[in-house]
PDB file of C-alpha atoms in Angstrom:
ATOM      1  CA  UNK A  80      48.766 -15.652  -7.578  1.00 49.00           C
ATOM      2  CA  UNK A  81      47.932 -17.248 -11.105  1.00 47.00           C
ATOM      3  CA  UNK A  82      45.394 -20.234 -10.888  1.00 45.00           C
ATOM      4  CA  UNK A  83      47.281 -21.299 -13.481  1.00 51.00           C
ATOM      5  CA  UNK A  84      49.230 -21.013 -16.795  1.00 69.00           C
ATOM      6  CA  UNK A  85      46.717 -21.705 -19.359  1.00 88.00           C
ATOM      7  CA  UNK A  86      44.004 -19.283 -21.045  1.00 93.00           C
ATOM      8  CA  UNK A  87      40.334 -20.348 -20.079  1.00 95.00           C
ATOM      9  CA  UNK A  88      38.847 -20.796 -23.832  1.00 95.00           C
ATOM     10  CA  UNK A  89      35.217 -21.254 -25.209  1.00 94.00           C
ATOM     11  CA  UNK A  90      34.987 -24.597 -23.809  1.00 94.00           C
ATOM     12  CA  UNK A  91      36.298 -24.163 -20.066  1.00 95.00           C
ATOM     13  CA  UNK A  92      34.089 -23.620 -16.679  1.00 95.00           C
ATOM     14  CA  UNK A  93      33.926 -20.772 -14.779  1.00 95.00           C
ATOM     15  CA  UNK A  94      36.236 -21.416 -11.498  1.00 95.00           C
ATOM     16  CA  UNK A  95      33.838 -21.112  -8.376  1.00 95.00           C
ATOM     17  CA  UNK A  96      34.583 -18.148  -6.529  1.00 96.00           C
ATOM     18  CA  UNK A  97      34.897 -17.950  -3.157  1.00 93.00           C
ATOM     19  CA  UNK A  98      33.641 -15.488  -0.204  1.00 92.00           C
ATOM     20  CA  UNK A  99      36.516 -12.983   0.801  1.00 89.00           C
ATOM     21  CA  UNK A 100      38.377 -13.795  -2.243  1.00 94.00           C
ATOM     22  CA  UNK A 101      39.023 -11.223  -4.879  1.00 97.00           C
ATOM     23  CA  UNK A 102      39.702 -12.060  -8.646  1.00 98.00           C
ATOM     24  CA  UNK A 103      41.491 -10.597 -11.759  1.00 98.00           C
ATOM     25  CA  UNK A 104      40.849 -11.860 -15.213  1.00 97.00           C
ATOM     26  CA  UNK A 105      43.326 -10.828 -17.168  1.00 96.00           C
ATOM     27  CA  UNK A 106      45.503 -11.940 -20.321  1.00 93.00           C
ATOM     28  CA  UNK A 107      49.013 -12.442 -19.737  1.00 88.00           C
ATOM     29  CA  UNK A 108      50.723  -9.868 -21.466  1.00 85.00           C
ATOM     30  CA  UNK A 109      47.908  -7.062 -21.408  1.00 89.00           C
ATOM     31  CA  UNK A 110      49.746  -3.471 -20.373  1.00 86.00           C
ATOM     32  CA  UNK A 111      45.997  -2.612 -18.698  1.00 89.00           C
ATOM     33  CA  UNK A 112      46.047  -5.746 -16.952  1.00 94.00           C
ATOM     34  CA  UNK A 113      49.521  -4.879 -15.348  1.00 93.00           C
ATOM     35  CA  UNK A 114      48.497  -1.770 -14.242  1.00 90.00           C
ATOM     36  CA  UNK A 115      45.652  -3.284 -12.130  1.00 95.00           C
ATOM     37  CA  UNK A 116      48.358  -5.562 -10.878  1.00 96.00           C
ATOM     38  CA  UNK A 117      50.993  -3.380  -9.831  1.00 94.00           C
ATOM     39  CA  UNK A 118      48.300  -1.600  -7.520  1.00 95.00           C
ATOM     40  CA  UNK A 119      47.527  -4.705  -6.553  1.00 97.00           C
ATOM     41  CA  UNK A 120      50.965  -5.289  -5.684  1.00 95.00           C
ATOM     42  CA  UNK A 121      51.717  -1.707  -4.093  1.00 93.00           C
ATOM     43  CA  UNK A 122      48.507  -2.160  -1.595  1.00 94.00           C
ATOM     44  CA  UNK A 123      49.645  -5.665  -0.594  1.00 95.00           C
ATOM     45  CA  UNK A 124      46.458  -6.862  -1.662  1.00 96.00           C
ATOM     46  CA  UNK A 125      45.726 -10.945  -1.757  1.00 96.00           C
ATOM     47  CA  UNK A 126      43.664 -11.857  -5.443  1.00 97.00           C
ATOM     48  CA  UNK A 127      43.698 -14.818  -7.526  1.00 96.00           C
ATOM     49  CA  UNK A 128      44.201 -14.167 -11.479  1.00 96.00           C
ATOM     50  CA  UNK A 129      42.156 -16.436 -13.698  1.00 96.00           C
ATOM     51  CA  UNK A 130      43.333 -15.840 -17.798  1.00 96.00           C
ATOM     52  CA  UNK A 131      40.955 -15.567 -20.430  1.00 96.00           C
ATOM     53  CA  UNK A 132      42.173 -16.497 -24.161  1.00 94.00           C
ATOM     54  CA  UNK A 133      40.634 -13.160 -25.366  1.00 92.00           C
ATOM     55  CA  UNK A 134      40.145 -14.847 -29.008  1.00 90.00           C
ATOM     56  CA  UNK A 135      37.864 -17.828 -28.481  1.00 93.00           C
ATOM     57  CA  UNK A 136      36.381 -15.895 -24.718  1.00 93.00           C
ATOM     58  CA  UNK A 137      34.270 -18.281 -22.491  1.00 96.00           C
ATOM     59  CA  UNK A 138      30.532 -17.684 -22.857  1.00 96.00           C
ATOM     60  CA  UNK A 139      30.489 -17.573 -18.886  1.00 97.00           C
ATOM     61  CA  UNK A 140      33.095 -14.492 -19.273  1.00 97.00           C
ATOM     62  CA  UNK A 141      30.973 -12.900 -21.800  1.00 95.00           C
ATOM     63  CA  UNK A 142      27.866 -12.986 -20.053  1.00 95.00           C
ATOM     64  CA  UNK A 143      30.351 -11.347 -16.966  1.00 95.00           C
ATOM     65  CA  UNK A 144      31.927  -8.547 -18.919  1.00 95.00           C
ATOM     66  CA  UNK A 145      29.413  -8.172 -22.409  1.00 92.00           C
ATOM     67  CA  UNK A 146      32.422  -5.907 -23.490  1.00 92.00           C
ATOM     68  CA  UNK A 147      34.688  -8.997 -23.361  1.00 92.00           C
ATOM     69  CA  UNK A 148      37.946  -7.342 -21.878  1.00 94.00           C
ATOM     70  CA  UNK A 149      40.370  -7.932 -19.001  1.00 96.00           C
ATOM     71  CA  UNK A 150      41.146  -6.702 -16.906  1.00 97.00           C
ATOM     72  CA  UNK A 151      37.492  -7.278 -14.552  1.00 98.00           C
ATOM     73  CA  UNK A 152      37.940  -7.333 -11.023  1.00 98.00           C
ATOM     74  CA  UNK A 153      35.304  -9.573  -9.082  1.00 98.00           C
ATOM     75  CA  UNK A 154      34.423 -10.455  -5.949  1.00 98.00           C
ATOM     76  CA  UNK A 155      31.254 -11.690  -3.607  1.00 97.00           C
ATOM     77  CA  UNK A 156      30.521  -8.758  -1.256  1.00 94.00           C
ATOM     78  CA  UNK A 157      30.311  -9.601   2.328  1.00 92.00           C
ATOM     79  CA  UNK A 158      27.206  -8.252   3.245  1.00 93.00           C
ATOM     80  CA  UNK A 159      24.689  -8.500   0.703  1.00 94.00           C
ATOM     81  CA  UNK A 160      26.347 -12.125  -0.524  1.00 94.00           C
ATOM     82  CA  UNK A 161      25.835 -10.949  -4.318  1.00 96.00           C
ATOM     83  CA  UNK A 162      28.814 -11.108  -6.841  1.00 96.00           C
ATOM     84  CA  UNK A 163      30.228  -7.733  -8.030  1.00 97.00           C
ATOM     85  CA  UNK A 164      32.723  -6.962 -10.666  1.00 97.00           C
ATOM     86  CA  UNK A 165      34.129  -3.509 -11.800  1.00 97.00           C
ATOM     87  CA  UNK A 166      35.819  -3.519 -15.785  1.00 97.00           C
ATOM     88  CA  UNK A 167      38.488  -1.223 -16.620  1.00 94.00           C
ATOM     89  CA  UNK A 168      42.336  -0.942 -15.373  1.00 92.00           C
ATOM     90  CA  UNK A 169      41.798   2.469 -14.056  1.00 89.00           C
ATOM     91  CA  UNK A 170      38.155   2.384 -12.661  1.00 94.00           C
ATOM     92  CA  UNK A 171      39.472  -0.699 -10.965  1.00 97.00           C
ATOM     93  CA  UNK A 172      42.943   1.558  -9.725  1.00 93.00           C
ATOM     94  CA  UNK A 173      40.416   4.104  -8.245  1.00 91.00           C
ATOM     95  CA  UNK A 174      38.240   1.280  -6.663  1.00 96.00           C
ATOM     96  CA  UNK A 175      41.058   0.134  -4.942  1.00 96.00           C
ATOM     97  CA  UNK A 176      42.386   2.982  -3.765  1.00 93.00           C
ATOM     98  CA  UNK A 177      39.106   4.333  -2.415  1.00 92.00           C
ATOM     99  CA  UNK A 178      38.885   0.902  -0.730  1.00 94.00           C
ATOM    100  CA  UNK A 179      42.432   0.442   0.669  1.00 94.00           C
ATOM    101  CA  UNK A 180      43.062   4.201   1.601  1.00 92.00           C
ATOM    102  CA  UNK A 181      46.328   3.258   3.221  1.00 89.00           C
ATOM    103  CA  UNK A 182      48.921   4.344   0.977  1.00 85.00           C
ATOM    104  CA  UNK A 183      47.102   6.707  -1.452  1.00 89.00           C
ATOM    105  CA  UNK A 184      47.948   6.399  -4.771  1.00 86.00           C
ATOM    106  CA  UNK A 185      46.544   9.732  -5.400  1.00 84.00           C
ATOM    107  CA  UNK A 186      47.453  13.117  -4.222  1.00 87.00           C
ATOM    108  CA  UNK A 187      44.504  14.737  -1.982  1.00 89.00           C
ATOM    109  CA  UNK A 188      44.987  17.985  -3.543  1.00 93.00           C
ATOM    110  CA  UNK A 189      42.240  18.084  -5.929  1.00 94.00           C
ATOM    111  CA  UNK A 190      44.811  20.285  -8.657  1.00 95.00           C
ATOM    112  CA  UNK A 191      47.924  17.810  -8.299  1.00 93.00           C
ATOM    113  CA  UNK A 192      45.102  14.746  -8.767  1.00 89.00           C
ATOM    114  CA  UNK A 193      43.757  16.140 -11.968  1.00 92.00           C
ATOM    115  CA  UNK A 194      47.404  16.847 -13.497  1.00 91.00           C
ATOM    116  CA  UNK A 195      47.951  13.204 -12.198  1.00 86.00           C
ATOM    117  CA  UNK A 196      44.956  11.555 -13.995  1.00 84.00           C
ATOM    118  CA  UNK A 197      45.738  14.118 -17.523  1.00 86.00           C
ATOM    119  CA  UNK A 198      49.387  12.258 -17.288  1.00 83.00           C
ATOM    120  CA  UNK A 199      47.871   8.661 -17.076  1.00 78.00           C
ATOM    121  CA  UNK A 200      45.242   9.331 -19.705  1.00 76.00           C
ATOM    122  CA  UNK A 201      47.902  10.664 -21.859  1.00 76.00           C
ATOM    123  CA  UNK A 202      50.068   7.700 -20.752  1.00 71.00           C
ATOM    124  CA  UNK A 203      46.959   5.442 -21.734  1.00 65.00           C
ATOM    125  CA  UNK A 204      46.584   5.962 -24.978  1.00 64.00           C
ATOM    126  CA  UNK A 205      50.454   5.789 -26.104  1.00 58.00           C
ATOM    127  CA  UNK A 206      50.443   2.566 -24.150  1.00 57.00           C
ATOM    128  CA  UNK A 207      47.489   1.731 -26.322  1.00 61.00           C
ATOM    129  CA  UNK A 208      49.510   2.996 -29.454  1.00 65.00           C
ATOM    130  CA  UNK A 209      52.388   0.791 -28.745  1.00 65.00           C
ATOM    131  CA  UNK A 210      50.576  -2.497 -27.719  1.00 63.00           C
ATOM    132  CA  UNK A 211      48.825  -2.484 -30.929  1.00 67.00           C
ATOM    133  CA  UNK A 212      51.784  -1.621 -32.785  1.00 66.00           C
ATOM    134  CA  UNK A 213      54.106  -4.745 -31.159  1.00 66.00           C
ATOM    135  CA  UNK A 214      51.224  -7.202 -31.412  1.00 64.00           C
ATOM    136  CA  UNK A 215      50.446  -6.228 -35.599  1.00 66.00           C
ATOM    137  CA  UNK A 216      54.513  -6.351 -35.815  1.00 65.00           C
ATOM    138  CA  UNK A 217      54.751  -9.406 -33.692  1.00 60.00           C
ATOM    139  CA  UNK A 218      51.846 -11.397 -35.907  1.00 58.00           C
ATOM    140  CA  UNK A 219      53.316  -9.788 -39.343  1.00 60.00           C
ATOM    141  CA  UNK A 220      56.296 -11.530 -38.955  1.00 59.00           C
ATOM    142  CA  UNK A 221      54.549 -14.743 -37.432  1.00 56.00           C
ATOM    143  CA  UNK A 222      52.555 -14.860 -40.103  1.00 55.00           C
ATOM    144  CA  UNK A 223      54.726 -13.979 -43.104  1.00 53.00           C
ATOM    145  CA  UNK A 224      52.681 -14.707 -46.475  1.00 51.00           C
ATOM    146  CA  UNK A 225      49.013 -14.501 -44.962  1.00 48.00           C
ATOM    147  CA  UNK A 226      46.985 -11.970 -45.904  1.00 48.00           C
ATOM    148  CA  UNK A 227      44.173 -13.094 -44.442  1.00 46.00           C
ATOM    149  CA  UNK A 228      44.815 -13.770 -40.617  1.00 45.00           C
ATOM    150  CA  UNK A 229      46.800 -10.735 -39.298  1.00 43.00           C
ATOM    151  CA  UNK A 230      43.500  -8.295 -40.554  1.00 44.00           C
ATOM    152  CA  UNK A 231      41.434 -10.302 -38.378  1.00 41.00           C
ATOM    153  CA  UNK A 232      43.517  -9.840 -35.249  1.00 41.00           C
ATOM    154  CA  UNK A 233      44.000  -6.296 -35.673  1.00 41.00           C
ATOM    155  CA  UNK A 234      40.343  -5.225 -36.606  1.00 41.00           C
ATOM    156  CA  UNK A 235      39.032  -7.675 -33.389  1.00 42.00           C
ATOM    157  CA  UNK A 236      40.869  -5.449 -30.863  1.00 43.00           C
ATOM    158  CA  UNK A 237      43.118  -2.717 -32.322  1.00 41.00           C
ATOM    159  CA  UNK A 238      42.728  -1.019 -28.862  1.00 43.00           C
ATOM    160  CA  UNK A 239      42.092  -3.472 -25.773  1.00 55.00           C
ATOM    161  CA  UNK A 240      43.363  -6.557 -24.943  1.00 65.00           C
TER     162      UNK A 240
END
């Protein structure tokens, strides 16, 4: 469901969107992004995925999501014809569940849904722990010898994608 392989950079278009069609920016290997996915995926729900090169962001996805993250979930809504996004992986979970109630990702029982959400937030922020900790790891030994490019990675987006 990708458009396509490459990263929409600083210089790229926005790709029209289209009525009745529902869209995921992402970044290919974001852990948040994923998790928007794989619900996604368990609702059997259709979407295109555009990817946004997170370090040199389109000025169209900026003025979209002023926080400049992925995942954002957009789409034009039927009645009223205006565009609509939601940010966040699990805001955008929660949408989708709401929306496609057929196979609830949540319990009903309003105890078992908050030990449920304390377990993903939990979840959350190791996963946020980790990600961090492969990409400094990955770009430390990428960039053996510079001092000066691995500090600017890490201090852009120590915990998003």
């Amino acid at each position: 469901m990708t458009t396509g392989q490459k990263h929409l950079k600083s210089d790229s278009v926005c790709p029209p969107l289209e009525e009745n069609q529902l869209r995921l920016y992402s970044m290919r290997f974001c852990p948040f992004v994923r998790r928007a996915k794989l619900v996604l995926a368990a609702k059997n729900i259709p979407y295109e995925e555009v990817l946004i090169n997170l370090n040199d962001e389109p000025e169209w996805y900026k003025k979209k999501n002023p926080s400049e993250e992925v995942p954002l979930l957009e789409w034009i809504d039927s009645n009223s014809k205006e565009t609509r996004s939601i940010p966040q992986s699990l805001i955008i979970c929660n949408y989708l569940d709401d929306l496609h109630p057929e196979h609830l990702l949540h319990p009903t029982d309003p105890y078992a849904k908050a030990k449920q959400q304390i377990l993903t937030d939990n979840f959350g922020n190791v996963n946020k722990t980790l990600f961090s900790y492969i990409l400094t790891s990955y770009f430390s030994r990428l960039f053996v010898g510079s001092n000066t490019f691995l500090p600017i990675i890490v201090a852009k987006r120590p915990e998003t994608c």
